[in-house]
Short mmCIF file of C-alpha atoms in Angstrom, two decimals:
data_model
loop_
_atom_site.label_atom_id
_atom_site.label_comp_id
_atom_site.label_asym_id
_atom_site.label_seq_id
_atom_site.Cartn_x
_atom_site.Cartn_y
_atom_site.Cartn_z
CA MET J 1 77.33 105.65 74.47
CA ARG J 2 78.19 103.28 77.31
CA ARG J 3 81.40 102.71 79.24
CA ILE J 4 81.91 99.10 80.30
CA ALA J 5 84.41 98.93 83.13
CA LEU J 6 86.75 95.95 83.32
CA SER J 7 85.92 95.72 87.02
CA GLY J 8 86.58 92.02 87.41
CA LEU J 9 90.22 92.54 86.46
CA LEU J 10 90.86 95.93 87.98
CA GLY J 11 89.26 95.64 91.42
CA LEU J 12 92.39 95.22 93.48
CA TRP J 13 94.41 97.51 91.21
CA MET J 14 91.97 100.34 91.82
CA ILE J 15 92.09 99.71 95.55
CA ALA J 16 95.86 99.37 95.69
CA CYS J 17 95.79 100.16 93.02
CA ALA J 18 99.27 106.43 99.97
CA ALA J 19 107.58 123.64 108.95
CA HIS J 20 104.05 124.92 110.01
CA ALA J 21 102.29 127.10 107.47
CA GLN J 22 101.18 130.60 108.38
CA GLU J 23 97.51 131.20 109.01
CA PRO J 24 95.66 131.57 105.69
CA ALA J 25 94.88 135.15 104.75
CA THR J 26 91.40 134.07 103.68
CA ALA J 27 89.79 131.72 106.16
CA PRO J 28 87.23 129.14 105.06
CA PRO J 29 83.59 130.12 105.58
CA GLN J 30 82.63 129.86 109.22
CA ALA J 31 80.09 127.25 110.26
CA GLU J 32 77.30 127.84 112.74
CA ALA J 33 78.09 127.22 116.39
CA GLN J 34 77.91 123.56 117.37
CA ASP J 35 75.94 122.27 120.33
CA PRO J 36 78.40 121.59 123.19
CA ALA J 37 76.96 118.11 123.46
CA GLN J 38 78.32 117.39 120.00
CA ASP J 39 81.93 118.30 120.86
CA VAL J 40 84.68 115.94 119.76
CA ILE J 41 85.03 112.86 121.95
CA GLU J 42 88.36 111.60 123.26
CA MET J 43 88.62 107.95 122.20
CA ASP J 44 90.83 104.91 122.88
CA THR J 45 93.79 103.65 120.89
CA VAL J 46 92.00 100.95 118.87
CA THR J 47 89.61 102.65 116.47
CA VAL J 48 87.99 105.94 117.31
CA SER J 49 84.23 106.37 117.18
CA GLY J 50 81.71 109.08 117.85
CA VAL J 51 81.99 112.63 116.54
CA GLN J 52 85.49 113.43 115.21
CA PRO J 53 86.81 116.57 113.48
CA GLY J 54 88.88 115.11 110.65
CA PRO J 55 91.84 117.09 109.27
CA GLY J 56 91.84 120.76 108.38
CA LEU J 57 91.89 122.02 104.82
CA TRP J 58 94.99 122.82 102.78
CA LYS J 59 94.97 126.11 100.89
CA VAL J 60 96.39 126.49 97.38
CA SER J 61 96.16 130.02 96.06
CA ARG J 62 97.23 132.54 93.49
CA GLY J 63 95.99 136.02 94.17
CA ASP J 64 92.41 135.82 95.44
CA HIS J 65 91.66 132.51 93.73
CA VAL J 66 91.75 129.63 96.22
CA LEU J 67 91.64 125.85 95.95
CA TRP J 68 90.75 124.23 99.29
CA VAL J 69 91.98 120.62 99.50
CA LEU J 70 90.90 117.92 101.93
CA GLY J 71 93.42 115.13 102.39
CA THR J 72 91.74 111.73 102.53
CA VAL J 73 92.63 108.35 103.98
CA ALA J 74 91.04 105.00 103.23
CA PRO J 75 89.86 103.02 105.02
CA LEU J 76 88.50 105.07 107.94
CA PRO J 77 87.07 103.99 111.30
CA SER J 78 83.65 102.52 110.64
CA GLY J 79 82.18 103.85 113.88
CA MET J 80 83.08 107.52 113.52
CA GLU J 81 80.87 110.47 112.66
CA TRP J 82 82.67 113.24 110.83
CA LYS J 83 82.29 116.79 112.13
CA SER J 84 82.25 118.21 108.61
CA GLU J 85 81.11 121.81 109.12
CA GLU J 86 84.33 123.38 107.76
CA VAL J 87 84.15 121.37 104.55
CA ARG J 88 80.42 121.98 104.19
CA GLY J 89 81.04 125.70 104.52
CA VAL J 90 83.53 125.66 101.64
CA LEU J 91 81.29 123.43 99.53
CA GLU J 92 78.40 125.85 99.96
CA GLN J 93 80.49 128.65 98.42
CA ALA J 94 82.57 126.67 95.90
CA ASP J 95 82.29 127.54 92.23
CA GLN J 96 83.56 124.07 91.33
CA VAL J 97 84.27 120.77 93.10
CA LEU J 98 87.00 118.48 91.73
CA GLY J 99 86.91 114.74 92.16
CA PRO J 100 90.03 112.78 93.18
CA PRO J 101 92.60 111.56 90.65
CA GLY J 102 92.19 108.09 89.22
CA VAL J 103 91.82 106.02 86.09
CA ALA J 104 88.85 104.42 84.37
CA VAL J 105 89.31 101.76 81.73
CA GLY J 106 86.36 101.32 79.44
CA ALA J 107 85.11 101.03 75.90
CA ASP J 108 82.68 102.90 73.70
CA ILE J 109 80.45 99.96 72.79
CA GLY J 110 76.78 99.22 72.55
CA PHE J 111 74.68 97.78 75.36
CA PHE J 112 74.19 94.32 73.84
CA ARG J 113 77.88 93.96 73.02
CA GLY J 114 78.57 94.94 76.62
CA MET J 115 76.38 92.17 77.93
CA MET J 116 78.36 89.67 75.88
CA LEU J 117 81.47 90.58 77.89
CA VAL J 118 80.03 89.40 81.20
CA PRO J 119 80.81 85.66 80.77
CA SER J 120 84.35 86.52 79.70
CA ALA J 121 84.87 88.75 82.74
CA LEU J 122 83.55 86.10 85.13
CA LYS J 123 85.71 83.43 83.53
CA ALA J 124 88.76 85.64 83.88
CA MET J 125 88.20 85.85 87.64
CA LYS J 126 89.00 82.15 88.10
CA ASN J 127 92.25 80.25 87.77
CA PRO J 128 92.71 78.27 84.55
CA ASP J 129 91.97 74.55 84.23
CA GLY J 130 90.11 74.39 87.53
CA LYS J 131 93.25 75.14 89.53
CA THR J 132 93.06 76.41 93.10
CA LEU J 133 95.23 78.93 94.93
CA GLN J 134 97.21 76.04 96.37
CA ASP J 135 98.12 75.05 92.80
CA MET J 136 98.93 78.61 91.75
CA LEU J 137 100.96 79.90 94.70
CA PRO J 138 104.36 78.88 96.10
CA ALA J 139 104.00 76.70 99.20
CA GLU J 140 105.21 79.43 101.59
CA THR J 141 102.84 82.01 100.13
CA TYR J 142 99.91 79.63 100.26
CA ALA J 143 100.63 78.79 103.91
CA ARG J 144 100.52 82.51 104.78
CA TRP J 145 97.32 82.92 102.76
CA ALA J 146 95.66 79.94 104.44
CA ALA J 147 96.42 81.27 107.94
CA LEU J 148 95.05 84.73 107.20
CA LYS J 149 92.06 83.32 105.32
CA GLN J 150 91.16 81.24 108.37
CA GLN J 151 91.48 84.34 110.57
CA TYR J 152 89.49 86.77 108.46
CA ILE J 153 87.30 84.80 106.03
CA GLY J 154 86.81 81.35 107.52
CA ARG J 155 85.46 78.45 105.50
CA ASP J 156 84.87 79.58 101.93
CA GLY J 157 85.91 77.18 99.21
CA GLY J 158 84.89 79.53 96.42
CA VAL J 159 87.65 82.02 97.10
CA GLU J 160 90.23 79.27 96.60
CA LYS J 161 89.29 79.13 92.92
CA LYS J 162 89.77 82.84 92.32
CA ARG J 163 92.86 84.34 90.77
CA PRO J 164 95.46 85.32 93.37
CA PHE J 165 95.06 89.09 93.10
CA LEU J 166 91.25 88.85 93.35
CA ALA J 167 91.47 86.47 96.31
CA ALA J 168 93.87 88.95 97.93
CA GLN J 169 91.30 91.71 97.43
CA GLU J 170 88.60 89.67 99.14
CA LEU J 171 90.91 88.89 102.05
CA TYR J 172 91.79 92.58 102.41
CA GLN J 173 88.14 93.61 102.51
CA HIS J 174 87.34 91.10 105.25
CA ALA J 175 90.42 92.08 107.26
CA ILE J 176 89.75 95.80 107.34
CA LYS J 177 86.14 95.18 108.33
CA ARG J 178 87.24 92.95 111.22
CA SER J 179 89.68 95.68 112.29
CA GLY J 180 86.92 98.27 112.73
CA LEU J 181 87.73 100.02 109.45
CA GLY J 182 85.86 100.62 106.25
CA GLY J 183 83.76 103.70 106.85
CA GLY J 184 83.36 106.16 104.00
CA VAL J 185 82.39 109.59 105.35
CA VAL J 186 83.70 112.17 102.86
CA SER J 187 81.86 111.35 99.64
CA PRO J 188 78.34 111.38 101.18
CA VAL J 189 78.91 114.92 102.49
CA ILE J 190 80.21 116.16 99.13
CA TYR J 191 77.39 114.64 97.12
CA GLU J 192 74.76 115.82 99.57
CA VAL J 193 75.83 119.45 99.13
CA LEU J 194 76.27 119.11 95.38
CA LYS J 195 72.79 117.64 95.02
CA ARG J 196 71.24 120.45 97.06
CA ARG J 197 73.10 123.07 95.01
CA LYS J 198 72.29 121.29 91.74
CA MET J 199 75.98 121.07 90.90
CA LYS J 200 77.99 118.24 89.37
CA LEU J 201 81.33 116.93 90.51
CA THR J 202 84.09 117.67 87.99
CA SER J 203 85.83 114.40 87.27
CA THR J 204 89.63 114.44 87.13
CA VAL J 205 89.83 110.74 86.29
CA LEU J 206 92.00 109.71 83.36
CA GLY J 207 89.81 107.87 80.86
CA ILE J 208 91.41 105.10 78.83
CA SER J 209 89.41 103.53 76.02
CA VAL J 210 89.78 99.89 74.99
CA ASP J 211 88.66 99.23 71.42
CA ASP J 212 88.03 95.52 71.96
CA PRO J 213 87.60 94.71 75.67
CA LYS J 214 86.72 91.08 74.93
CA ALA J 215 90.10 90.62 73.27
CA ALA J 216 91.78 92.42 76.17
CA LEU J 217 90.20 90.00 78.63
CA ALA J 218 91.34 87.07 76.52
CA ASP J 219 94.89 88.43 76.39
CA PHE J 220 94.93 89.02 80.12
CA ARG J 221 93.86 85.43 80.84
CA LYS J 222 96.96 84.26 79.00
CA GLU J 223 99.12 86.31 81.40
CA GLN J 224 97.35 85.31 84.58
CA ALA J 225 100.01 82.98 85.98
CA THR J 226 102.67 85.69 86.07
CA ALA J 227 105.11 86.35 88.87
CA GLN J 228 103.51 89.80 89.27
CA GLU J 229 100.28 88.23 90.44
CA VAL J 230 102.05 86.09 93.02
CA ALA J 231 103.99 89.18 94.12
CA CYS J 232 100.68 91.02 94.52
CA MET J 233 99.38 88.30 96.82
CA ASN J 234 102.61 88.46 98.86
CA GLU J 235 102.32 92.24 99.13
CA MET J 236 98.75 92.01 100.38
CA LEU J 237 99.76 89.37 102.92
CA ASP J 238 102.61 91.66 104.04
CA THR J 239 100.11 94.50 104.45
CA LEU J 240 97.77 92.44 106.60
CA GLU J 241 100.59 90.91 108.66
CA HIS J 242 102.58 94.09 109.27
CA ASP J 243 100.75 97.26 108.16
CA LEU J 244 97.23 96.68 109.46
CA PRO J 245 97.92 98.22 112.90
CA ARG J 246 99.51 101.20 111.13
CA MET J 247 96.42 101.52 108.94
CA VAL J 248 94.29 101.69 112.08
CA THR J 249 96.59 104.35 113.52
CA ARG J 250 96.45 106.39 110.29
CA ALA J 251 92.68 106.12 110.21
CA ASN J 252 92.52 107.37 113.80
CA ALA J 253 94.93 110.20 112.98
CA TRP J 254 92.69 111.34 110.11
CA ALA J 255 89.60 111.14 112.30
CA THR J 256 91.17 113.23 115.06
CA GLY J 257 92.81 115.69 112.65
CA ASP J 258 96.37 114.81 113.71
CA LEU J 259 98.37 116.10 110.73
CA ASP J 260 101.76 115.35 112.31
CA ALA J 261 100.79 111.71 112.86
CA LEU J 262 99.59 111.39 109.26
CA ARG J 263 102.88 112.83 108.01
CA ALA J 264 104.85 110.41 110.19
CA LEU J 265 102.87 107.31 109.24
CA PRO J 266 103.32 106.62 105.54
CA LEU J 267 102.31 103.12 104.53
CA THR J 268 104.85 100.88 102.83
CA GLU J 269 104.64 101.46 99.09
CA ARG J 270 103.58 98.28 97.33
CA ARG J 271 103.64 98.24 93.55
CA SER J 272 103.00 94.66 92.44
CA CYS J 273 99.20 94.82 92.63
CA TRP J 274 99.26 97.84 90.33
CA SER J 275 101.62 95.99 88.01
CA VAL J 276 99.27 93.00 87.75
CA TRP J 277 97.36 95.00 85.15
CA ALA J 278 99.28 98.18 84.44
CA ASP J 279 102.60 96.54 83.52
CA THR J 280 101.28 93.66 81.44
CA GLU J 281 101.75 93.09 77.74
CA THR J 282 97.96 93.37 77.44
CA VAL J 283 98.22 96.99 78.49
CA ARG J 284 101.45 97.85 76.71
CA LYS J 285 100.34 96.67 73.29
CA ARG J 286 97.25 98.86 73.59
CA GLY J 287 99.33 101.95 74.17
CA MET J 288 98.38 102.35 77.83
CA THR J 289 101.79 103.43 79.11
CA ASP J 290 102.96 105.90 81.77
CA ILE J 291 99.55 105.63 83.44
CA GLN J 292 100.66 106.99 86.83
CA ALA J 293 102.23 110.08 85.27
CA ARG J 294 99.17 110.67 83.10
CA ILE J 295 96.86 110.42 86.13
CA GLY J 296 98.90 113.11 87.87
CA ALA J 297 98.99 115.36 84.82
CA LYS J 298 95.23 115.06 84.42
CA TRP J 299 94.57 116.22 87.99
CA LEU J 300 97.08 119.08 87.80
CA GLU J 301 95.54 120.30 84.55
CA ALA J 302 92.08 120.33 86.17
CA ALA J 303 93.36 122.06 89.31
CA GLU J 304 95.15 124.83 87.41
CA ALA J 305 92.14 125.41 85.18
CA ALA J 306 89.91 125.68 88.24
CA LEU J 307 92.29 128.09 89.98
CA ALA J 308 92.40 130.31 86.90
CA LYS J 309 88.62 130.40 86.53
CA ASN J 310 87.15 130.25 90.05
CA ARG J 311 87.40 132.31 93.20
CA THR J 312 86.73 129.18 95.29
CA THR J 313 87.31 125.54 94.36
CA PHE J 314 87.19 122.43 96.53
CA ALA J 315 89.04 119.16 95.93
CA THR J 316 90.08 115.96 97.66
CA LEU J 317 93.45 114.22 97.40
CA PRO J 318 94.88 111.18 99.17
CA VAL J 319 96.98 112.27 102.15
CA SER J 320 99.96 110.32 100.83
CA ASP J 321 99.95 112.53 97.72
CA LEU J 322 99.99 115.70 99.81
CA PHE J 323 103.23 114.84 101.60
CA ALA J 324 105.09 113.33 98.64
CA PRO J 325 108.32 115.26 97.84
CA GLU J 326 107.34 115.40 94.16
CA GLY J 327 103.59 115.26 94.71
CA TYR J 328 100.81 117.57 93.60
CA PHE J 329 101.53 120.33 96.09
CA ALA J 330 105.25 120.34 95.30
CA GLN J 331 104.48 120.67 91.59
CA LEU J 332 102.01 123.50 92.17
CA GLN J 333 104.53 125.35 94.35
CA ALA J 334 107.13 124.98 91.58
CA LYS J 335 104.67 126.72 89.26
CA GLY J 336 104.30 129.68 91.59
CA TYR J 337 101.20 128.77 93.58
CA THR J 338 101.16 129.32 97.34
CA VAL J 339 100.45 126.18 99.38
CA GLU J 340 99.53 126.48 103.07
CA ALA J 341 98.98 123.57 105.44
CA PRO J 342 96.16 123.49 107.98
CA LEU J 343 97.04 124.88 111.39
#
């Protein structure tokens, strides 16, 4: 049985688409002493590099069952090395490791039928009737796009033929790379320990099945000139024009373990790129509603099951979800769990 992801349509959606506790009664496992030469380095205000501690772990507990949670930020400084001994220590003792929340859209179809979808997916990535972004976007939006494209991508005629939300994704990827961001340091550490311990990551991703993905792609192509897609492009341009320095600051705050800075630096919530797919008629008529709420419920169900079963569990959550007034931690506290922030 094979899951074919609708990656051509969902790329940007999946990207976009954010008082001090007392000292924990049970401390995480202690790591071996570090060579003084490997101590954390004080860095400048652009993007940090070298060995950095990252944030401490949050503790969710009921009795002697503990869920240790690492808050994550993406993207991170590409030149940093994460001092991950605390997390490694927990991973070495964890009975279970939970993956982050998310959604996967796929279909239970055979391999050869899956291959037949490839031309449809590639066709869906381009604007209809040979149109370019200049034809698809309002003049003001296109002028902003053209300026940022020149700054971050340069001469690339191919991107001008892509649908607005996919072109926005490509622009975003180039921009964060030019800003010294893009490093992924958490997943390699987790998978390294899991592989050595012969354990598997427990997925908390909400799986949504599409009975006929070829028809879904065809339906989506009919909706591709929507105002939501133009709004998504505008949101991405806003992010790169106004939020990119804040993204660098947040990435540095994660690297240096500055919890107060992370709490004080929420990024502007932008919903249109999510809505490009999630709020379309293509999705609604296939019963894929309330996706955000279902993603949250899926993770909470996995977390509570792990806390009931295991003495020690490890998980990762986006930092923005940790501080949300009605986020995962707030919901767990409402159910009687104790939540303690890192010191």
